Amino acid sequence: MKTILLRFGELFLKGENRHLFENALLNNIRKKLSGEKFKLYRTQGRIMISDFENEDEIVERLTTVFGLHSLSLAEEVEASPESICNYFKTINLNAKTFKVEVNRADKRFPVKSMDFAATLGGILLDNNPELEVDLYSPQQKIMVDIRANGKAYVYGKTIACQGGLPLGTSGKALLLLSGGIDSPVAGYLMAKRGLKLEALHFHSYPYTSPEAKQKVVDLAKKLAIYNDEVKLHCISFTRVQEAIHQHCAPEFMITIMRRIMMRIAEQICKREGLGAIVTGESLGQVASQTMQSMTVTENVIKTTPVFRPCIAMDKEEIVAVAKKIDTFEISILPYEDCCTVFLPKNPVIKPKISQAEKEEKSLDLDALIGEALASEEVICVTAARE
Ligand code: ATP
Ligand code: MG
């Protein structure tokens, strides 16, 4: 019978809480495979899936579940020498060289691992005369895992999964999602550490086009492959930008914008019960991402940490992740997001908190923030694999 063996990643480190993580992982797998026919069960530190039909679809979905380290498609046979030998008689290998490895988790199995591997190799050689054994760098390894549950699992390939921690086990957070390359990557990286994300996008309609907003929805659809659905909060930033443009020094435009974004983000976090803000900032990438700029931006929020998983990454590294999660092609579409509207020529690189506070004196912050929050539109975005 065909069976998928699933291996967990870091869950082993979790000591007392381990069962919570395992249960979350099992629930996340069930949710991910909903609509498919399958049986999911745990045995001896492994998760197994059997009685499934759409093998390719199921494997593909499993490779997007955080907390899984790898999986193998195996044949389950009775753990007796005869049954395993009989199964080996049916194997046709698509390789020139091979090696059989036997792991006897059940020491009651009557033949020693090395001896049994030699026997099984002999069967393959008999049936495939052009094959050769290569113990050091075989093209194809065949693993035989003899378990204490009376079953043996034979498999040839291990597929890497995402690693990380099961989604939701680290809590919930709010991703500031622009239409750029970095923020979807930041979202993926934090979701991988077990944070279930909602997203917040600021648009400047009518200065920005409806396509710019659609682009963010499309990015959220990609993120939802890893994050289940994404609750996307869309907020109009137009009035805020117009007011800053009118009343503040141009070089402080971005600094003040970002301080107001953070204040709004924190309010949404409090309202929605989200424990952190996530951004795609990378140290030194642009003027608003210097240490001083981030200090001045972060200063306006009091009780919410800001996670910046891309902080130490080069653009090239961020792009590599964006390609892996399939957001890159969407991110490079040419529609402007709100930050490119009203952009000053020379933004301050090392702003001071006192300067920003002075600039903000000429704004009615509460009214602007209230107005922005009143414009909120919430979209529930589900996964799109296309
Ligand atoms: P990205 O590629 O993610 O857009 P960036 O390099 O263009 O990042 P900035 O425009 O300075 O950098 O934005 C830094 C971070 O601020 C973004 O990664 C994102 O988390 C947040 N941000 C920027 N613009 C918006 C927006 N319009 N809506 C929501 N969040 C935004
Ligand atoms: Mg941007």
Short mmCIF file of C-alpha atoms and ligand atoms in Angstrom, two decimals:
data_model
loop_
_atom_site.label_atom_id
_atom_site.label_comp_id
_atom_site.label_asym_id
_atom_site.label_seq_id
_atom_site.Cartn_x
_atom_site.Cartn_y
_atom_site.Cartn_z
CA MET A 1 0.00 0.00 0.00
CA LYS A 2 1.29 3.46 -0.89
CA THR A 3 2.09 5.56 2.15
CA ILE A 4 3.59 9.00 2.64
CA LEU A 5 6.09 9.25 5.50
CA LEU A 6 6.34 12.71 7.00
CA ARG A 7 9.23 13.89 9.14
CA PHE A 8 9.02 16.84 11.47
CA GLY A 9 11.69 19.44 11.77
CA GLU A 10 12.46 21.40 14.91
CA LEU A 11 9.54 20.00 16.86
CA PHE A 12 11.97 17.71 18.57
CA LEU A 13 13.32 20.67 20.49
CA LYS A 14 10.06 21.56 22.10
CA GLY A 15 10.16 19.37 25.23
CA GLU A 16 7.02 19.60 27.38
CA ASN A 17 5.08 21.51 24.75
CA ARG A 18 5.82 19.04 22.06
CA HIS A 19 2.35 17.54 21.88
CA LEU A 20 0.85 21.00 21.33
CA PHE A 21 3.12 21.51 18.35
CA GLU A 22 2.37 18.05 17.01
CA ASN A 23 -1.37 18.58 17.32
CA ALA A 24 -1.13 21.94 15.59
CA LEU A 25 0.89 20.34 12.81
CA LEU A 26 -1.64 17.53 12.36
CA ASN A 27 -4.50 20.03 12.24
CA ASN A 28 -2.64 22.18 9.73
CA ILE A 29 -1.99 19.14 7.52
CA ARG A 30 -5.67 18.16 7.65
CA LYS A 31 -6.69 21.67 6.74
CA LYS A 32 -4.19 21.82 3.91
CA LEU A 33 -5.45 18.54 2.44
CA SER A 34 -9.14 19.33 2.87
CA GLY A 35 -11.15 18.25 -0.15
CA GLU A 36 -8.77 15.33 -0.78
CA LYS A 37 -9.32 11.72 0.22
CA PHE A 38 -6.66 10.51 2.70
CA LYS A 39 -6.04 8.90 6.08
CA LEU A 40 -3.66 10.63 8.49
CA TYR A 41 -2.18 8.94 11.53
CA ARG A 42 0.75 9.04 13.91
CA THR A 43 2.95 6.14 14.74
CA GLN A 44 6.30 5.96 16.51
CA GLY A 45 7.37 9.55 16.11
CA ARG A 46 6.24 9.72 12.50
CA ILE A 47 3.21 11.05 10.74
CA MET A 48 1.89 8.88 7.93
CA ILE A 49 -0.67 9.36 5.22
CA SER A 50 -2.37 6.48 3.43
CA ASP A 51 -5.52 5.74 1.43
CA PHE A 52 -5.03 8.74 -0.82
CA GLU A 53 -5.73 9.20 -4.51
CA ASN A 54 -4.18 12.37 -5.89
CA GLU A 55 -0.58 11.68 -5.03
CA ASP A 56 0.99 14.63 -6.86
CA GLU A 57 -1.49 17.16 -5.53
CA ILE A 58 -1.13 15.90 -1.98
CA VAL A 59 2.66 15.92 -2.08
CA GLU A 60 2.69 19.42 -3.51
CA ARG A 61 0.40 20.72 -0.78
CA LEU A 62 2.41 19.01 1.96
CA THR A 63 5.57 20.74 0.80
CA THR A 64 3.96 24.05 1.83
CA VAL A 65 3.17 23.01 5.42
CA PHE A 66 5.50 24.62 7.97
CA GLY A 67 6.90 22.25 10.59
CA LEU A 68 7.51 19.40 8.15
CA HIS A 69 11.13 18.70 7.38
CA SER A 70 10.77 16.17 4.57
CA LEU A 71 8.58 13.45 3.17
CA SER A 72 9.00 10.18 1.31
CA LEU A 73 6.59 8.27 -0.86
CA ALA A 74 6.89 4.72 0.39
CA GLU A 75 5.42 1.31 -0.22
CA GLU A 76 4.16 -0.24 3.01
CA VAL A 77 4.62 -4.01 3.20
CA GLU A 78 4.46 -6.60 5.97
CA ALA A 79 7.71 -6.56 7.96
CA SER A 80 8.68 -10.13 7.10
CA PRO A 81 11.67 -11.14 4.96
CA GLU A 82 9.34 -12.90 2.48
CA SER A 83 7.01 -9.93 1.95
CA ILE A 84 9.87 -7.49 1.55
CA CYS A 85 11.69 -9.81 -0.88
CA ASN A 86 8.49 -10.29 -2.87
CA TYR A 87 8.03 -6.56 -3.14
CA PHE A 88 11.64 -6.14 -4.32
CA LYS A 89 10.93 -8.58 -7.15
CA THR A 90 8.46 -6.04 -8.56
CA ILE A 91 10.86 -3.06 -8.52
CA ASN A 92 12.24 -1.75 -11.82
CA LEU A 93 14.92 0.84 -11.28
CA ASN A 94 15.48 3.75 -13.57
CA ALA A 95 19.20 4.08 -12.78
CA LYS A 96 22.53 2.51 -13.57
CA THR A 97 23.88 2.20 -10.05
CA PHE A 98 22.13 1.64 -6.75
CA LYS A 99 22.45 0.78 -3.11
CA VAL A 100 19.99 -0.75 -0.64
CA GLU A 101 20.00 0.48 2.95
CA VAL A 102 18.10 -1.36 5.66
CA ASN A 103 17.19 0.21 8.97
CA ARG A 104 15.93 -2.26 11.56
CA ALA A 105 14.04 -0.19 14.15
CA ASP A 106 12.50 -3.51 15.16
CA LYS A 107 15.37 -5.77 16.30
CA ARG A 108 13.01 -8.76 16.38
CA PHE A 109 13.31 -8.84 12.61
CA PRO A 110 15.22 -12.10 12.05
CA VAL A 111 17.89 -10.97 9.53
CA LYS A 112 20.63 -8.44 10.28
CA SER A 113 20.44 -5.16 8.35
CA MET A 114 23.64 -5.60 6.32
CA ASP A 115 22.82 -9.19 5.38
CA PHE A 116 19.28 -8.31 4.42
CA ALA A 117 20.44 -5.35 2.30
CA ALA A 118 22.74 -7.73 0.40
CA THR A 119 19.87 -10.18 -0.18
CA LEU A 120 17.59 -7.42 -1.46
CA GLY A 121 20.36 -6.02 -3.69
CA GLY A 122 20.76 -9.50 -5.13
CA ILE A 123 17.07 -9.62 -6.05
CA LEU A 124 17.34 -6.28 -7.89
CA LEU A 125 20.46 -7.45 -9.75
CA ASP A 126 18.71 -10.66 -10.83
CA ASN A 127 15.76 -8.71 -12.26
CA ASN A 128 17.72 -5.82 -13.77
CA PRO A 129 20.87 -7.33 -15.32
CA GLU A 130 22.37 -3.98 -16.42
CA LEU A 131 22.29 -2.56 -12.86
CA GLU A 132 25.41 -2.25 -10.72
CA VAL A 133 25.87 -1.82 -7.00
CA ASP A 134 27.66 1.35 -5.91
CA LEU A 135 27.93 1.69 -2.14
CA TYR A 136 29.55 5.14 -2.16
CA SER A 137 27.75 7.30 -4.71
CA PRO A 138 24.79 5.39 -6.08
CA GLN A 139 22.41 7.10 -8.50
CA GLN A 140 19.53 5.55 -6.63
CA LYS A 141 19.33 4.65 -2.95
CA ILE A 142 16.55 2.38 -1.80
CA MET A 143 15.71 2.60 1.85
CA VAL A 144 13.98 -0.14 3.80
CA ASP A 145 12.68 1.02 7.16
CA ILE A 146 11.53 -1.87 9.34
CA ARG A 147 9.28 -0.49 12.08
CA ALA A 148 8.03 -2.03 15.32
CA ASN A 149 4.41 -1.81 14.15
CA GLY A 150 4.91 -4.91 12.01
CA LYS A 151 5.28 -2.89 8.81
CA ALA A 152 8.22 -2.06 6.61
CA TYR A 153 8.47 1.02 4.41
CA VAL A 154 10.42 0.95 1.16
CA TYR A 155 11.24 4.23 -0.54
CA GLY A 156 13.71 5.76 -2.95
CA LYS A 157 13.25 9.47 -2.73
CA THR A 158 13.03 12.06 0.02
CA ILE A 159 11.46 15.40 -0.83
CA ALA A 160 12.43 18.45 1.22
CA CYS A 161 9.59 20.41 2.85
CA GLN A 162 9.69 23.93 4.29
CA GLY A 163 10.96 23.29 7.82
CA GLY A 164 9.99 25.98 10.33
CA LEU A 165 7.28 25.74 12.99
CA PRO A 166 3.60 24.87 12.52
CA LEU A 167 1.60 27.91 11.46
CA GLY A 168 -0.07 29.59 14.42
CA THR A 169 2.12 28.09 17.13
CA SER A 170 4.03 31.38 17.55
CA GLY A 171 0.88 33.53 17.62
CA LYS A 172 -0.52 36.07 15.19
CA ALA A 173 0.96 39.18 13.61
CA LEU A 174 0.27 41.95 11.13
CA LEU A 175 2.35 42.11 7.95
CA LEU A 176 2.76 45.53 6.34
CA LEU A 177 2.31 44.44 2.76
CA SER A 178 3.32 46.81 -0.03
CA GLY A 179 3.44 45.86 -3.68
CA GLY A 180 7.23 45.50 -3.53
CA ILE A 181 9.57 42.53 -3.46
CA ASP A 182 10.55 42.58 0.20
CA SER A 183 7.36 42.54 2.24
CA PRO A 184 5.88 39.30 0.81
CA VAL A 185 9.23 37.64 1.53
CA ALA A 186 9.16 39.01 5.09
CA GLY A 187 5.67 37.56 5.49
CA TYR A 188 6.73 34.15 4.25
CA LEU A 189 9.76 34.10 6.56
CA MET A 190 7.75 34.98 9.67
CA ALA A 191 4.90 32.59 8.81
CA LYS A 192 7.60 29.95 8.58
CA ARG A 193 8.44 30.64 12.23
CA GLY A 194 4.87 29.81 13.18
CA LEU A 195 3.28 33.28 12.99
CA LYS A 196 -0.17 33.34 11.43
CA LEU A 197 -0.39 36.60 9.49
CA GLU A 198 -2.97 39.18 8.65
CA ALA A 199 -1.85 41.88 6.22
CA LEU A 200 -2.21 45.65 6.06
CA HIS A 201 -1.87 47.61 2.84
CA PHE A 202 -1.95 51.38 2.41
CA HIS A 203 -3.04 52.66 -1.00
CA SER A 204 -3.27 56.17 -2.35
CA TYR A 205 -6.22 55.87 -4.67
CA PRO A 206 -6.82 57.84 -6.96
CA TYR A 207 -3.07 58.66 -7.17
CA THR A 208 -2.44 54.93 -7.38
CA SER A 209 -4.41 52.72 -9.75
CA PRO A 210 -6.86 49.90 -8.97
CA GLU A 211 -4.24 47.61 -10.55
CA ALA A 212 -1.82 48.55 -7.77
CA LYS A 213 -4.31 47.24 -5.23
CA GLN A 214 -5.04 44.12 -7.28
CA LYS A 215 -1.30 43.45 -7.31
CA VAL A 216 -1.32 43.37 -3.50
CA VAL A 217 -4.32 41.04 -3.49
CA ASP A 218 -2.40 38.77 -5.89
CA LEU A 219 0.62 38.82 -3.57
CA ALA A 220 -1.63 37.95 -0.63
CA LYS A 221 -2.97 34.99 -2.67
CA LYS A 222 0.57 33.64 -2.95
CA LEU A 223 1.20 34.19 0.72
CA ALA A 224 -2.02 32.36 1.52
CA ILE A 225 -0.49 29.17 0.09
CA TYR A 226 1.65 29.10 3.24
CA ASN A 227 -0.54 31.09 5.62
CA ASP A 228 -4.01 29.62 4.93
CA GLU A 229 -6.24 32.55 4.15
CA VAL A 230 -4.92 36.10 4.56
CA LYS A 231 -7.18 38.74 6.06
CA LEU A 232 -6.07 41.80 4.11
CA HIS A 233 -6.83 45.21 5.60
CA CYS A 234 -6.73 47.93 2.92
CA ILE A 235 -6.53 51.50 4.10
CA SER A 236 -6.55 54.72 2.14
CA PHE A 237 -3.43 56.76 2.85
CA THR A 238 -4.31 59.53 0.40
CA ARG A 239 -5.45 62.13 2.92
CA VAL A 240 -2.46 61.45 5.16
CA GLN A 241 -0.06 61.89 2.28
CA GLU A 242 -1.76 65.05 1.08
CA ALA A 243 -1.65 66.53 4.58
CA ILE A 244 2.03 65.72 5.08
CA HIS A 245 2.79 67.08 1.62
CA GLN A 246 1.03 70.30 2.49
CA HIS A 247 2.29 70.88 6.02
CA CYS A 248 5.67 69.18 6.54
CA ALA A 249 9.16 69.66 5.18
CA PRO A 250 9.55 67.51 2.03
CA GLU A 251 12.63 65.69 3.32
CA PHE A 252 10.53 64.40 6.25
CA MET A 253 7.70 63.12 4.07
CA ILE A 254 8.69 59.46 4.26
CA THR A 255 9.67 59.57 7.94
CA ILE A 256 6.29 61.00 8.94
CA MET A 257 4.42 58.67 6.60
CA ARG A 258 6.09 55.68 8.15
CA ARG A 259 5.40 56.90 11.69
CA ILE A 260 1.72 57.22 10.82
CA MET A 261 1.70 53.77 9.18
CA MET A 262 3.12 52.32 12.39
CA ARG A 263 0.53 54.04 14.58
CA ILE A 264 -2.30 52.71 12.39
CA ALA A 265 -0.72 49.25 12.33
CA GLU A 266 -0.50 49.17 16.11
CA GLN A 267 -4.15 50.14 16.45
CA ILE A 268 -5.17 47.33 14.11
CA CYS A 269 -2.97 44.89 16.05
CA LYS A 270 -4.70 45.85 19.29
CA ARG A 271 -8.16 45.61 17.78
CA GLU A 272 -7.50 42.23 16.09
CA GLY A 273 -5.41 40.66 18.87
CA LEU A 274 -2.20 40.55 16.81
CA GLY A 275 1.08 40.46 18.73
CA ALA A 276 3.64 41.98 16.35
CA ILE A 277 4.16 44.07 13.24
CA VAL A 278 6.19 42.57 10.38
CA THR A 279 7.91 44.68 7.71
CA GLY A 280 10.18 43.97 4.74
CA GLU A 281 12.86 46.47 5.78
CA SER A 282 16.51 45.68 5.08
CA LEU A 283 19.24 47.69 6.76
CA GLY A 284 20.59 50.48 4.58
CA GLN A 285 18.51 49.58 1.52
CA VAL A 286 16.97 53.07 1.24
CA ALA A 287 16.93 56.28 3.30
CA SER A 288 13.98 55.14 5.40
CA GLN A 289 15.80 51.95 6.35
CA THR A 290 18.84 53.35 8.15
CA MET A 291 19.20 52.61 11.84
CA GLN A 292 18.24 56.20 12.68
CA SER A 293 15.16 56.12 10.44
CA MET A 294 13.96 52.90 11.98
CA THR A 295 14.50 54.32 15.47
CA VAL A 296 12.37 57.35 14.65
CA THR A 297 9.68 55.22 12.99
CA GLU A 298 9.49 52.68 15.79
CA ASN A 299 9.41 55.35 18.49
CA VAL A 300 5.68 56.02 17.95
CA ILE A 301 4.56 52.54 18.96
CA LYS A 302 4.77 51.40 22.51
CA THR A 303 3.68 47.83 23.09
CA THR A 304 4.06 46.03 19.77
CA PRO A 305 7.40 44.60 18.62
CA VAL A 306 8.42 45.07 14.99
CA PHE A 307 9.86 41.98 13.28
CA ARG A 308 12.05 42.63 10.24
CA PRO A 309 13.22 39.25 8.96
CA CYS A 310 14.88 40.77 5.87
CA ILE A 311 16.98 43.16 7.93
CA ALA A 312 20.24 41.29 7.32
CA MET A 313 19.51 40.08 3.80
CA ASP A 314 21.00 41.42 0.56
CA LYS A 315 18.53 42.26 -2.19
CA GLU A 316 19.80 39.26 -4.14
CA GLU A 317 18.95 36.96 -1.24
CA ILE A 318 15.50 38.50 -0.86
CA VAL A 319 14.88 38.06 -4.60
CA ALA A 320 15.87 34.39 -4.38
CA VAL A 321 13.19 33.79 -1.74
CA ALA A 322 10.66 35.86 -3.74
CA LYS A 323 11.27 33.58 -6.73
CA LYS A 324 10.92 30.48 -4.60
CA ILE A 325 7.54 31.57 -3.24
CA ASP A 326 6.47 32.82 -6.67
CA THR A 327 5.85 36.45 -5.69
CA PHE A 328 8.72 37.99 -7.69
CA GLU A 329 6.94 38.24 -11.04
CA ILE A 330 3.97 39.95 -9.39
CA SER A 331 6.14 42.32 -7.35
CA ILE A 332 8.00 43.64 -10.38
CA LEU A 333 4.81 44.68 -12.19
CA PRO A 334 5.12 48.43 -12.69
CA TYR A 335 2.16 49.72 -10.65
CA GLU A 336 3.09 52.25 -8.00
CA ASP A 337 2.24 51.73 -4.35
CA CYS A 338 1.54 54.64 -2.03
CA CYS A 339 5.17 55.23 -1.12
CA THR A 340 6.15 56.30 -4.61
CA VAL A 341 3.51 59.02 -4.72
CA PHE A 342 4.76 62.43 -3.48
CA LEU A 343 8.26 61.05 -3.10
CA PRO A 344 10.78 63.75 -2.11
CA LYS A 345 14.12 64.04 -3.93
CA ASN A 346 16.22 64.10 -0.79
CA PRO A 347 14.70 62.26 2.15
CA VAL A 348 16.56 62.59 5.46
CA ILE A 349 18.89 59.71 6.08
CA LYS A 350 19.51 60.33 9.77
CA PRO A 351 16.32 61.87 11.16
CA LYS A 352 15.99 62.69 14.87
CA ILE A 353 12.91 61.91 16.96
CA SER A 354 12.66 65.56 18.04
CA GLN A 355 12.67 66.76 14.42
CA ALA A 356 9.92 64.32 13.45
CA GLU A 357 7.84 65.36 16.45
CA LYS A 358 8.24 69.01 15.49
CA GLU A 359 7.10 68.33 11.91
CA GLU A 360 4.07 66.42 13.18
CA LYS A 361 2.92 69.41 15.29
CA SER A 362 1.37 70.92 12.17
CA LEU A 363 -0.79 67.82 11.59
CA ASP A 364 -4.02 66.78 13.29
CA LEU A 365 -2.77 63.23 13.79
CA ASP A 366 -5.82 61.85 15.58
CA ALA A 367 -8.16 63.11 12.87
CA LEU A 368 -5.95 61.82 10.05
CA ILE A 369 -5.54 58.40 11.66
CA GLY A 370 -9.27 58.22 12.42
CA GLU A 371 -10.10 59.09 8.84
CA ALA A 372 -7.66 56.50 7.51
CA LEU A 373 -9.08 53.79 9.77
CA ALA A 374 -12.59 54.70 8.66
CA SER A 375 -11.60 53.95 5.05
CA GLU A 376 -10.66 50.37 5.92
CA GLU A 377 -11.79 47.63 3.59
CA VAL A 378 -11.17 44.01 4.56
CA ILE A 379 -10.63 41.31 1.95
CA CYS A 380 -10.32 37.62 2.85
CA VAL A 381 -7.78 36.26 0.41
CA THR A 382 -7.44 32.54 -0.21
CA ALA A 383 -4.57 30.65 -1.80
CA ALA A 384 -3.88 30.73 -5.54
CA ARG A 385 -1.29 28.35 -6.90
CA GLU A 386 -1.36 29.61 -10.50
P1 ATP B 1 8.97 46.42 -0.31
O1 ATP B 1 9.75 45.80 -1.40
O2 ATP B 1 8.45 45.45 0.68
O3 ATP B 1 7.92 47.38 -0.83
P2 ATP B 1 10.82 48.54 -0.06
O4 ATP B 1 12.21 48.13 -0.21
O5 ATP B 1 10.11 49.14 -1.23
O6 ATP B 1 9.99 47.30 0.50
P3 ATP B 1 9.84 50.68 1.59
O7 ATP B 1 8.96 51.17 0.52
O8 ATP B 1 10.71 51.63 2.35
O9 ATP B 1 10.81 49.54 1.15
O10 ATP B 1 8.96 49.95 2.65
C1 ATP B 1 9.52 49.28 3.74
C2 ATP B 1 8.46 48.41 4.36
O11 ATP B 1 7.34 49.19 4.77
C3 ATP B 1 7.88 47.42 3.36
O12 ATP B 1 8.66 46.26 3.29
C4 ATP B 1 6.52 47.16 3.94
O13 ATP B 1 6.60 46.23 5.01
C5 ATP B 1 6.13 48.52 4.51
N1 ATP B 1 5.36 49.29 3.49
C6 ATP B 1 5.82 50.14 2.56
N2 ATP B 1 4.83 50.63 1.80
C7 ATP B 1 3.69 50.06 2.24
C8 ATP B 1 2.31 50.14 1.87
N3 ATP B 1 1.91 50.89 0.86
N4 ATP B 1 1.42 49.41 2.57
C9 ATP B 1 1.82 48.62 3.59
N5 ATP B 1 3.10 48.51 3.98
C10 ATP B 1 4.03 49.21 3.33
MG MG B 2 8.04 49.50 -1.31
#
